[in-house]
N, CA, C and O atoms as a DFTB+ gen file, in Angstrom:
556 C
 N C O
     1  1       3.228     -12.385      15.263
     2  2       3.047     -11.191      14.461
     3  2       3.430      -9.973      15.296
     4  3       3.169      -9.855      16.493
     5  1       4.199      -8.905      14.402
     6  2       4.651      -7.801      15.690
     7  2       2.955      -7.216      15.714
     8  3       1.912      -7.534      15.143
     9  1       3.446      -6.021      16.887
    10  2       2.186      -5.380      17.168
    11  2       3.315      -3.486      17.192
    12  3       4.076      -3.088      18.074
    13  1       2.988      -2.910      16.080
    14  2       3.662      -1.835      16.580
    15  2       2.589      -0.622      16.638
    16  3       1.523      -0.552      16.028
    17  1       3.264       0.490      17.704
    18  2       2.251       1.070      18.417
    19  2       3.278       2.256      18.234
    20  3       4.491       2.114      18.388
    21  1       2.425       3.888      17.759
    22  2       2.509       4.685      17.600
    23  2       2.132       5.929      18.859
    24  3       1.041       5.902      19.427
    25  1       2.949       6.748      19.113
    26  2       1.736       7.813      19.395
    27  2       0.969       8.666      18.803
    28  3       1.360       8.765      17.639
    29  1       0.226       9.224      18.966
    30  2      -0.540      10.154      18.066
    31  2       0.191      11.033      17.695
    32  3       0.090      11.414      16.528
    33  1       1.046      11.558      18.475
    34  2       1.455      12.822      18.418
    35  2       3.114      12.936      17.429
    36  3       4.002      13.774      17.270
    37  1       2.814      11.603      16.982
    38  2       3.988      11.207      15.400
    39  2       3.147      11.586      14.604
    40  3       1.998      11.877      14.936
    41  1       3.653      11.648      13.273
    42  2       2.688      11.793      11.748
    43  2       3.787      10.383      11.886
    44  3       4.921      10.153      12.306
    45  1       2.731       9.699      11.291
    46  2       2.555       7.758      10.999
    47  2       1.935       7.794      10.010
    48  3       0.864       8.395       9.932
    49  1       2.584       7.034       8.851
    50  2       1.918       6.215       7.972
    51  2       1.948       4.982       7.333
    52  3       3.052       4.694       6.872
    53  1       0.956       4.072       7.149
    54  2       0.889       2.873       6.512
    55  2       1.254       3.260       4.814
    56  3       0.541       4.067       4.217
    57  1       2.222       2.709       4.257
    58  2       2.372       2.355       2.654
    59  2       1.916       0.798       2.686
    60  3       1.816       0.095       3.692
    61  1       1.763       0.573       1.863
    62  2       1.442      -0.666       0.984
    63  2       1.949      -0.804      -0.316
    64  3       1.839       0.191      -1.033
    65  1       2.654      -2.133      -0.947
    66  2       3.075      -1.686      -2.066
    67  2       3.909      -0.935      -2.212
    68  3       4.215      -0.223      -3.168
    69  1       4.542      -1.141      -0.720
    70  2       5.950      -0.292      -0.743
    71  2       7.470      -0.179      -1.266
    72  3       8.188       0.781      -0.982
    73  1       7.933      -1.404      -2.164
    74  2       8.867      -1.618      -2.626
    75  2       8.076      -1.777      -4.141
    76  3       8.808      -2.389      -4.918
    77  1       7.002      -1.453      -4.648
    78  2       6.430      -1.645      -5.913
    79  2       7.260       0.323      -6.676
    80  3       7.901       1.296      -6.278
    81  1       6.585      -0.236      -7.943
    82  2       6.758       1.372      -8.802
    83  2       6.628       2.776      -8.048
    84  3       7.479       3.588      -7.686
    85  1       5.122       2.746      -7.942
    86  2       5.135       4.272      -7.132
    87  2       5.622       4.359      -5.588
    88  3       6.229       5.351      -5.183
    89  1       5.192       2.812      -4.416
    90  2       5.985       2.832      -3.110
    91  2       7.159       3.139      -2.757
    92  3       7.447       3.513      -1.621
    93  1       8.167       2.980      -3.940
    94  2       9.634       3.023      -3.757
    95  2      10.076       4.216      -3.720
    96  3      11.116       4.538      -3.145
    97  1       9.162       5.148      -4.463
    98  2       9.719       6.592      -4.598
    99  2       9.028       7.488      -3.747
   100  3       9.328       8.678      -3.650
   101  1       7.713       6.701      -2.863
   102  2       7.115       7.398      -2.228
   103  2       7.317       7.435      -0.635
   104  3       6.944       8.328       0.126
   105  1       7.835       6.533      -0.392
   106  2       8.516       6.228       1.260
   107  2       9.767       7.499       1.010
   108  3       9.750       8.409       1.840
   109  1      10.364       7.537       0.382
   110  2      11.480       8.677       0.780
   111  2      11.096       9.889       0.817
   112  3      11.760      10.625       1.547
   113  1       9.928      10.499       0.067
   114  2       9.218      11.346      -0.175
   115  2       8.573      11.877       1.581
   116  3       8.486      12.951       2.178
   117  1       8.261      10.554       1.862
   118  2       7.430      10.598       3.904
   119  2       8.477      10.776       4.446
   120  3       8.466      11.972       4.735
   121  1       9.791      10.164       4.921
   122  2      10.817      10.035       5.211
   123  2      11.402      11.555       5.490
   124  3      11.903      11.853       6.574
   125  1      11.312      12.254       4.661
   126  2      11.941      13.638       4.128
   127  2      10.991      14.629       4.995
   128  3      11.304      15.611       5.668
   129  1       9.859      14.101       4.776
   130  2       8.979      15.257       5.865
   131  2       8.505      14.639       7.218
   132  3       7.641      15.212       7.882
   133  1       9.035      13.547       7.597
   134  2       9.321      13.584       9.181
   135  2       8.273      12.770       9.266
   136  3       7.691      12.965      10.332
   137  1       7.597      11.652       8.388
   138  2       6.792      10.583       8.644
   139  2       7.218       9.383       9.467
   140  3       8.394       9.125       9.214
   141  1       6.803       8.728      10.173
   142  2       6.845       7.382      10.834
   143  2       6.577       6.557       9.753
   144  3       5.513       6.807       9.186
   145  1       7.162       5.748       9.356
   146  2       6.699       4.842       8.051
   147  2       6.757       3.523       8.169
   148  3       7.792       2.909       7.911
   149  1       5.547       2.881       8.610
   150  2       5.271       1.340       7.936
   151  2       4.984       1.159       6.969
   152  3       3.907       1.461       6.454
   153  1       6.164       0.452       6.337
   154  2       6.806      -0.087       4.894
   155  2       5.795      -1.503       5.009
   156  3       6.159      -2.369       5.804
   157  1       4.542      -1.720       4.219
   158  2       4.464      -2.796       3.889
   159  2       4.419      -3.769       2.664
   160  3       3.807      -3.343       1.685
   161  1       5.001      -5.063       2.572
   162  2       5.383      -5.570       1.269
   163  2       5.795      -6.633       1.199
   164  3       6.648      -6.939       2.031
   165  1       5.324      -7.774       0.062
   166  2       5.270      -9.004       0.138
   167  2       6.982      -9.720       0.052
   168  3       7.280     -10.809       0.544
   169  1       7.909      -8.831      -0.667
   170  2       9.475      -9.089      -0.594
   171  2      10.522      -8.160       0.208
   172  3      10.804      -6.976       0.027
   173  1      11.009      -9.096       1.165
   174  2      11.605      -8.304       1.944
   175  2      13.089      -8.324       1.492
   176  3      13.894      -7.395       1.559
   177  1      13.249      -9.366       1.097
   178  2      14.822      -9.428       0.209
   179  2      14.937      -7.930      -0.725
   180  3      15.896      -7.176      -0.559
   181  1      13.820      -7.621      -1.722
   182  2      13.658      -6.344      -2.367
   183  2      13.465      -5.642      -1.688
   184  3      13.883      -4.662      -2.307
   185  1      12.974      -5.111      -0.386
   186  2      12.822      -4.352       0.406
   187  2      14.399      -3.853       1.047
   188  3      14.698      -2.668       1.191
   189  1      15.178      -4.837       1.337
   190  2      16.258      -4.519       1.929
   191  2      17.213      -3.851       1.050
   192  3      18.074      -3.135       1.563
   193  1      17.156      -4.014      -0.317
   194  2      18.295      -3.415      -1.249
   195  2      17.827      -2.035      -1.825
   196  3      18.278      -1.439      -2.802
   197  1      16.609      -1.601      -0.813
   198  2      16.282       0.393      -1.050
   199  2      16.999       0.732      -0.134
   200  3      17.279       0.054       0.854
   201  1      17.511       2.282      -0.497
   202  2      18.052       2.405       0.805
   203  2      17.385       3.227       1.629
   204  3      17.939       4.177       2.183
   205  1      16.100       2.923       1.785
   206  2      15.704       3.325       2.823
   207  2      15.064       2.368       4.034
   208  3      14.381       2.492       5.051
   209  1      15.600       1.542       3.414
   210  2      14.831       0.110       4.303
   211  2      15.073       0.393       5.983
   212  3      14.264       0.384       6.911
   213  1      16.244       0.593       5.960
   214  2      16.561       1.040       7.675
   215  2      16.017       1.907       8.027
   216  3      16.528       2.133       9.124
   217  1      15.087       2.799       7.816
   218  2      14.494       4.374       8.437
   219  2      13.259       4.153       8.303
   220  3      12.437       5.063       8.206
   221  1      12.897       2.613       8.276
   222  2      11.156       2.820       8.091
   223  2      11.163       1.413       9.172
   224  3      12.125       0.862       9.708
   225  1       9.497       1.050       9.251
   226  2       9.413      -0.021      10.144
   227  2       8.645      -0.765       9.025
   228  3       7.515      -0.490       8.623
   229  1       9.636      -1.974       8.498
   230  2       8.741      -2.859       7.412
   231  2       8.722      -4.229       8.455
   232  3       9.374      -4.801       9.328
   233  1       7.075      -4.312       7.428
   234  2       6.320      -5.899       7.796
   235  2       6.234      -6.570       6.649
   236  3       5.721      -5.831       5.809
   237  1       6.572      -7.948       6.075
   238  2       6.224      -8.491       5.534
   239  2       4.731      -8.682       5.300
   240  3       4.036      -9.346       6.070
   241  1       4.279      -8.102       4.252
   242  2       2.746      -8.382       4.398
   243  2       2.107      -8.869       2.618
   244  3       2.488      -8.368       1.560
   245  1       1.383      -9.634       2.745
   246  2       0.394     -10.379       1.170
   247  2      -0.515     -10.350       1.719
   248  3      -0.742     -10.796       2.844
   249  1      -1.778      -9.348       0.384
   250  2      -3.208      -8.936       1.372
   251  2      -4.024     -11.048       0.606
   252  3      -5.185     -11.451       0.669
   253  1      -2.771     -11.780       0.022
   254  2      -3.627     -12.550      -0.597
   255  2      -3.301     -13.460       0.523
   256  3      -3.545     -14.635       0.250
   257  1      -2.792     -13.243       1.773
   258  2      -3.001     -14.564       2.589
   259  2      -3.487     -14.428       3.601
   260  3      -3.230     -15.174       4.546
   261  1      -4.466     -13.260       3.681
   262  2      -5.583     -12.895       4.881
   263  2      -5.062     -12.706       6.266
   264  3      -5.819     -12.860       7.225
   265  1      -3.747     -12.364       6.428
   266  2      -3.241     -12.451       7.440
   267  2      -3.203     -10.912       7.413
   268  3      -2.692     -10.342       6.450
   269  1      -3.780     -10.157       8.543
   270  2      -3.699      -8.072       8.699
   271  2      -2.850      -8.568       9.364
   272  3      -2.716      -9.592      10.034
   273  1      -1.996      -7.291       8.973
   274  2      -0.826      -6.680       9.934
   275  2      -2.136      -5.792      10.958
   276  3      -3.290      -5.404      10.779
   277  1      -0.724      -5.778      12.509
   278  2      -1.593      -4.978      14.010
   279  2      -0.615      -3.848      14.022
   280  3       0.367      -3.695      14.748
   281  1      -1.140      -2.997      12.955
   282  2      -0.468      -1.520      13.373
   283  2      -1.457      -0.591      13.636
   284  3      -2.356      -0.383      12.820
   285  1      -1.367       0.113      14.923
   286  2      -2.438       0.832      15.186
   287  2      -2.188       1.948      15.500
   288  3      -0.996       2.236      15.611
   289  1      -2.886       2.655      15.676
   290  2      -3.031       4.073      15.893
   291  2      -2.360       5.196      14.774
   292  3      -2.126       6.394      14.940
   293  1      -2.160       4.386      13.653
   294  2      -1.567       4.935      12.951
   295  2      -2.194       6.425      12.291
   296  3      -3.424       6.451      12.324
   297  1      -1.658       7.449      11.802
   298  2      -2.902       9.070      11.322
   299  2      -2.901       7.891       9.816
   300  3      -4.079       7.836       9.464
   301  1      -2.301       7.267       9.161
   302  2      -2.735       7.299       7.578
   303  2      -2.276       5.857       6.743
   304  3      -1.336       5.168       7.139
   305  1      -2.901       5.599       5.814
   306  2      -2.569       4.715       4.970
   307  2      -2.402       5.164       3.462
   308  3      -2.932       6.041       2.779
   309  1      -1.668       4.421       3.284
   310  2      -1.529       4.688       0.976
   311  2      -1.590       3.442       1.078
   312  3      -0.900       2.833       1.895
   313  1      -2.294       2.952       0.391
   314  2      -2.461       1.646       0.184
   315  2      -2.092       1.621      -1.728
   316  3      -2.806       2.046      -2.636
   317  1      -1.047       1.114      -1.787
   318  2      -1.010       0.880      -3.221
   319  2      -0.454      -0.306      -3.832
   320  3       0.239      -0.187      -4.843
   321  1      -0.757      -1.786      -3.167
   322  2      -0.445      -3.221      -3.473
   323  2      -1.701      -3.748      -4.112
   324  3      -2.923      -3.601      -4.090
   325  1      -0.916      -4.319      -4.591
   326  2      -2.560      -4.370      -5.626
   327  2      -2.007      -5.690      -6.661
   328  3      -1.399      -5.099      -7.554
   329  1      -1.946      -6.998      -6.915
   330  2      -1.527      -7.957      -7.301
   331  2      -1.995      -8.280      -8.895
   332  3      -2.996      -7.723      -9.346
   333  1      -1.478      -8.894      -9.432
   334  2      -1.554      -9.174     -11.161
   335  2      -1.523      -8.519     -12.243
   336  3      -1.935      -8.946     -13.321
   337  1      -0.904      -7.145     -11.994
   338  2      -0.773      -6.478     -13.132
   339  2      -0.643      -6.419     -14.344
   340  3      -0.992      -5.470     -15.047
   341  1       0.045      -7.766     -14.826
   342  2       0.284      -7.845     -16.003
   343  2      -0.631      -8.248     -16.852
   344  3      -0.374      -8.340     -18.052
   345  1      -2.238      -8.645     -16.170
   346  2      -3.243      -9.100     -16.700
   347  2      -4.166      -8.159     -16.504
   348  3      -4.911      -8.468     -15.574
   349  1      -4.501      -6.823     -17.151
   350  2      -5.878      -5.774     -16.910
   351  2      -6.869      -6.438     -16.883
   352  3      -7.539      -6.542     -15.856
   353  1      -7.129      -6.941     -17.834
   354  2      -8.805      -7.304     -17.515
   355  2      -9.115      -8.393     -17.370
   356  3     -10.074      -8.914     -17.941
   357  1      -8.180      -9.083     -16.384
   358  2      -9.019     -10.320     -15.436
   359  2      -9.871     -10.016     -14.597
   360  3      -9.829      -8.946     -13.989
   361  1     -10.742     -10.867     -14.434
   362  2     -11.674     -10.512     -12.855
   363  2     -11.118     -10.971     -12.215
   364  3     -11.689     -11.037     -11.127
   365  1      -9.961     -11.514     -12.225
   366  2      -9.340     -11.815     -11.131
   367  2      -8.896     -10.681      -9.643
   368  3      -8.720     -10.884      -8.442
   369  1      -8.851      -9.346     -10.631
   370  2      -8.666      -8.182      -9.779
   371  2     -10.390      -7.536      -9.220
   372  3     -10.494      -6.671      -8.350
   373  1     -11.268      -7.999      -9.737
   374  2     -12.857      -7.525      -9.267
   375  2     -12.867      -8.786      -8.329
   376  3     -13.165      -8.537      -7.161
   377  1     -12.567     -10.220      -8.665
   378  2     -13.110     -11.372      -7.561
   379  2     -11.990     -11.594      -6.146
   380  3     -12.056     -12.313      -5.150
   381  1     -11.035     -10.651      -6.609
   382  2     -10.230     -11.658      -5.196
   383  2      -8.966      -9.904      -4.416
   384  3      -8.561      -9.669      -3.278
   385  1      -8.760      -8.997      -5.983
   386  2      -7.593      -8.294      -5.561
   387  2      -8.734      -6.806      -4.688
   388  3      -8.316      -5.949      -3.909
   389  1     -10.287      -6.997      -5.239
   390  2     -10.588      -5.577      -4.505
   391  2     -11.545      -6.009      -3.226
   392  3     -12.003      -5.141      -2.483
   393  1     -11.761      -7.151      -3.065
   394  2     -12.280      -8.251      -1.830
   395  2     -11.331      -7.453      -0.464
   396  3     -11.522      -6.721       0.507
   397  1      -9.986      -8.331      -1.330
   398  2      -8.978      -7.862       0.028
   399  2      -8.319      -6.412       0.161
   400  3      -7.701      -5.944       1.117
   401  1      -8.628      -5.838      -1.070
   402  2      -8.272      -4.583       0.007
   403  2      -9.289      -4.014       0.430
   404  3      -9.084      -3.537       1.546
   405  1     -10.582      -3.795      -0.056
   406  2     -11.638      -3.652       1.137
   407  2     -11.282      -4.110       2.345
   408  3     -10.951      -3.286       3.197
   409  1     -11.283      -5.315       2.607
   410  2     -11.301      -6.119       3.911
   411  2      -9.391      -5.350       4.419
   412  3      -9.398      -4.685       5.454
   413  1      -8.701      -5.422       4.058
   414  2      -7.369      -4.798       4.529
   415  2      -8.031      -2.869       4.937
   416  3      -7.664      -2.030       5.761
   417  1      -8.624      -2.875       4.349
   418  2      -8.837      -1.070       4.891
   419  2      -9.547      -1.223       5.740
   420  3      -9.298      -0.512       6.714
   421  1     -10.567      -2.013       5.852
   422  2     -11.742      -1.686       6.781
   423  2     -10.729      -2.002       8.104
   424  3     -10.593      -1.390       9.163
   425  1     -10.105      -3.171       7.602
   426  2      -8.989      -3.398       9.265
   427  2      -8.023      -2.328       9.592
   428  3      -7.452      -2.438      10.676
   429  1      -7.862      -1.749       9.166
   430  2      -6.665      -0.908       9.275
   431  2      -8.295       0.595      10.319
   432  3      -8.444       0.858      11.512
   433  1      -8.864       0.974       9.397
   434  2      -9.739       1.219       9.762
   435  2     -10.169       1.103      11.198
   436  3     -10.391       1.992      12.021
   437  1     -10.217       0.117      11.278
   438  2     -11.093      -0.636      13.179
   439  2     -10.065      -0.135      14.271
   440  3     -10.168       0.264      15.430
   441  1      -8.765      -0.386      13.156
   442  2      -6.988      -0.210      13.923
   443  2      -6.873       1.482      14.421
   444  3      -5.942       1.953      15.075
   445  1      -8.036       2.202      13.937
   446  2      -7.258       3.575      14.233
   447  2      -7.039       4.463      13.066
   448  3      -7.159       5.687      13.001
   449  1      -6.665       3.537      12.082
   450  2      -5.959       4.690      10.679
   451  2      -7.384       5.662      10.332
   452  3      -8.509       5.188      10.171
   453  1      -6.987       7.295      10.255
   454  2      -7.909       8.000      10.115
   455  2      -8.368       8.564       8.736
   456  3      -9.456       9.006       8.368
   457  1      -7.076       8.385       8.044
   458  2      -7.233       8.909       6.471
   459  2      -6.633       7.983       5.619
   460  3      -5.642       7.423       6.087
   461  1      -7.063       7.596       4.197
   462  2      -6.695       6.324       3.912
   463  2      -6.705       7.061       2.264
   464  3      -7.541       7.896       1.920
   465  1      -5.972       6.722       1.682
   466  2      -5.910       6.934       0.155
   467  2      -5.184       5.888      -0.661
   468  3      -4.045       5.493      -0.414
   469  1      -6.057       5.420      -1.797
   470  2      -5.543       4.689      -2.587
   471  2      -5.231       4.753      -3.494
   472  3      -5.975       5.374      -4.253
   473  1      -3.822       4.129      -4.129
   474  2      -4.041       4.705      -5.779
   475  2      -3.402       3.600      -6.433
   476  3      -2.873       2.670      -5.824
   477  1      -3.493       3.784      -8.501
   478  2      -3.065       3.070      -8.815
   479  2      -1.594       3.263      -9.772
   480  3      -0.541       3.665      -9.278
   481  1      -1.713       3.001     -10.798
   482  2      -1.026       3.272     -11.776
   483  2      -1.645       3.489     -13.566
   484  3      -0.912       3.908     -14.462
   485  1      -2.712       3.205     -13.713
   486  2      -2.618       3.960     -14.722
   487  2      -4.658       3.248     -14.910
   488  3      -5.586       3.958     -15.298
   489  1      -4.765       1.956     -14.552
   490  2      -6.142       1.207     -15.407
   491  2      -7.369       2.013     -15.152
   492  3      -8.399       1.934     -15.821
   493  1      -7.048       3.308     -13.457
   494  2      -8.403       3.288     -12.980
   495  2      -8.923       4.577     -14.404
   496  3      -9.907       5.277     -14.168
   497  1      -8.318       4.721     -15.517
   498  2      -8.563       5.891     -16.630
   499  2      -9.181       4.911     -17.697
   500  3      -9.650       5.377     -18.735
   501  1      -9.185       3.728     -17.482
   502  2      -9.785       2.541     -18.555
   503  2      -8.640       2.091     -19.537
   504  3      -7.518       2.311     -19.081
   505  1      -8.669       1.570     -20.657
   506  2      -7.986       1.364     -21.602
   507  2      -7.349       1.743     -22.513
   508  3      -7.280       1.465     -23.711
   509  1      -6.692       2.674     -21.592
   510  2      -6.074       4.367     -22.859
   511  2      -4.691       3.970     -23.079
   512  3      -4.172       3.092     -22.390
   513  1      -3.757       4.887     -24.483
   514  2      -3.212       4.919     -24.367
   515  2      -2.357       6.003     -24.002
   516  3      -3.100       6.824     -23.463
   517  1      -1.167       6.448     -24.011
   518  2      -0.547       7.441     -24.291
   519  2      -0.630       8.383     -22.674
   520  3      -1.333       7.918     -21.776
   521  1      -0.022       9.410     -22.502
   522  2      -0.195      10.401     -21.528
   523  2      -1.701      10.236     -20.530
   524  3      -2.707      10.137     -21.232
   525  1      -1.900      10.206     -19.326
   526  2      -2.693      10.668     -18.891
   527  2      -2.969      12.218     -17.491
   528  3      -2.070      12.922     -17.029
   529  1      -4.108      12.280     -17.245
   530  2      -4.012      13.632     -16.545
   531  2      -4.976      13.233     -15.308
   532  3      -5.821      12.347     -15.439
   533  1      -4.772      14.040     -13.935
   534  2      -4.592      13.560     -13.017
   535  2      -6.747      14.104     -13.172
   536  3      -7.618      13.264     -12.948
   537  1      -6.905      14.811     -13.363
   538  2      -8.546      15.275     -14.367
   539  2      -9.483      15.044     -15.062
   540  3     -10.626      15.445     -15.280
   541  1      -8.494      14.008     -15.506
   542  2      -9.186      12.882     -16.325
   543  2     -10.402      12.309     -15.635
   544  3     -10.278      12.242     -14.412
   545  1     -12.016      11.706     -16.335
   546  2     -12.958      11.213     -15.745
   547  2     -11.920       9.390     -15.380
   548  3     -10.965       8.957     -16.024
   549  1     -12.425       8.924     -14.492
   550  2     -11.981       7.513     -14.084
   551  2     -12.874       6.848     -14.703
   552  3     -13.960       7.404     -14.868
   553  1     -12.700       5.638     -15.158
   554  2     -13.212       4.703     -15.986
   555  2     -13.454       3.255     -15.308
   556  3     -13.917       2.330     -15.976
């Protein structure tokens, strides 16, 4: 497993879910303002056909095979991998998808990362349809 090592004195950040919907548009976004970027993400074949794949440092990573990536000292995480989408209301995402990213933050966490934000795409508003607003109560 690599071990990559930052200095402080970079702005570093962990993505997750980095070749997903919002990751893809959000690594160029870091990129642009002078971020260090670990790209992490379960397809690296899809990873390679962004073009930003060369200007970031990607790890192959699945929080479903308990294996943490050793990136440390990193200032930040977005954590936005998050597995089974196409099924909202399984517990499959309460019994197994928010297990591991707890357990993936708290490690990242132990690792150094100082600010951590997560997000999703649309369920944490409940079962709505149509437009939503960033104001909205979470559900």
């Amino acid at each position: 497993m690599n071990n990559f090592l930052t200095k402080k004195s970079e702005k570093s950040v962990i993505v997750t879910g980095a070749t997903g919907f919002l990751g893809r548009a959000l690594v160029p976004q870091l990129l642009e303002k002078n971020y260090k970027v670990f790209a992490l993400a379960r397809n690296i074949e899809k990873a390679k056909t962004l073009p930003w794949y060369n200007e970031v440092i990607f790890q192959k990573f699945d929080l479903s095979d308990g294996i943490m990536p050793e990136i440390i000292n990193c200032d930040g995480l977005i954590h936005l991998a998050w597995d089974n989408l196409s099924n909202y209301e399984s517990f499959y995402h309460i019994e197994f998808n928010l297990f591991r990213s707890l357990s993936f933050i708290r490690s990242m966490l132990e690792n150094g990362v100082s600010q951590v934000m997560v997000a999703g795409t649309c369920f944490e508003y409940g079962n709505q349809f149509g437009p939503l607003d960033s104001g909205m109560q979470t559900n």
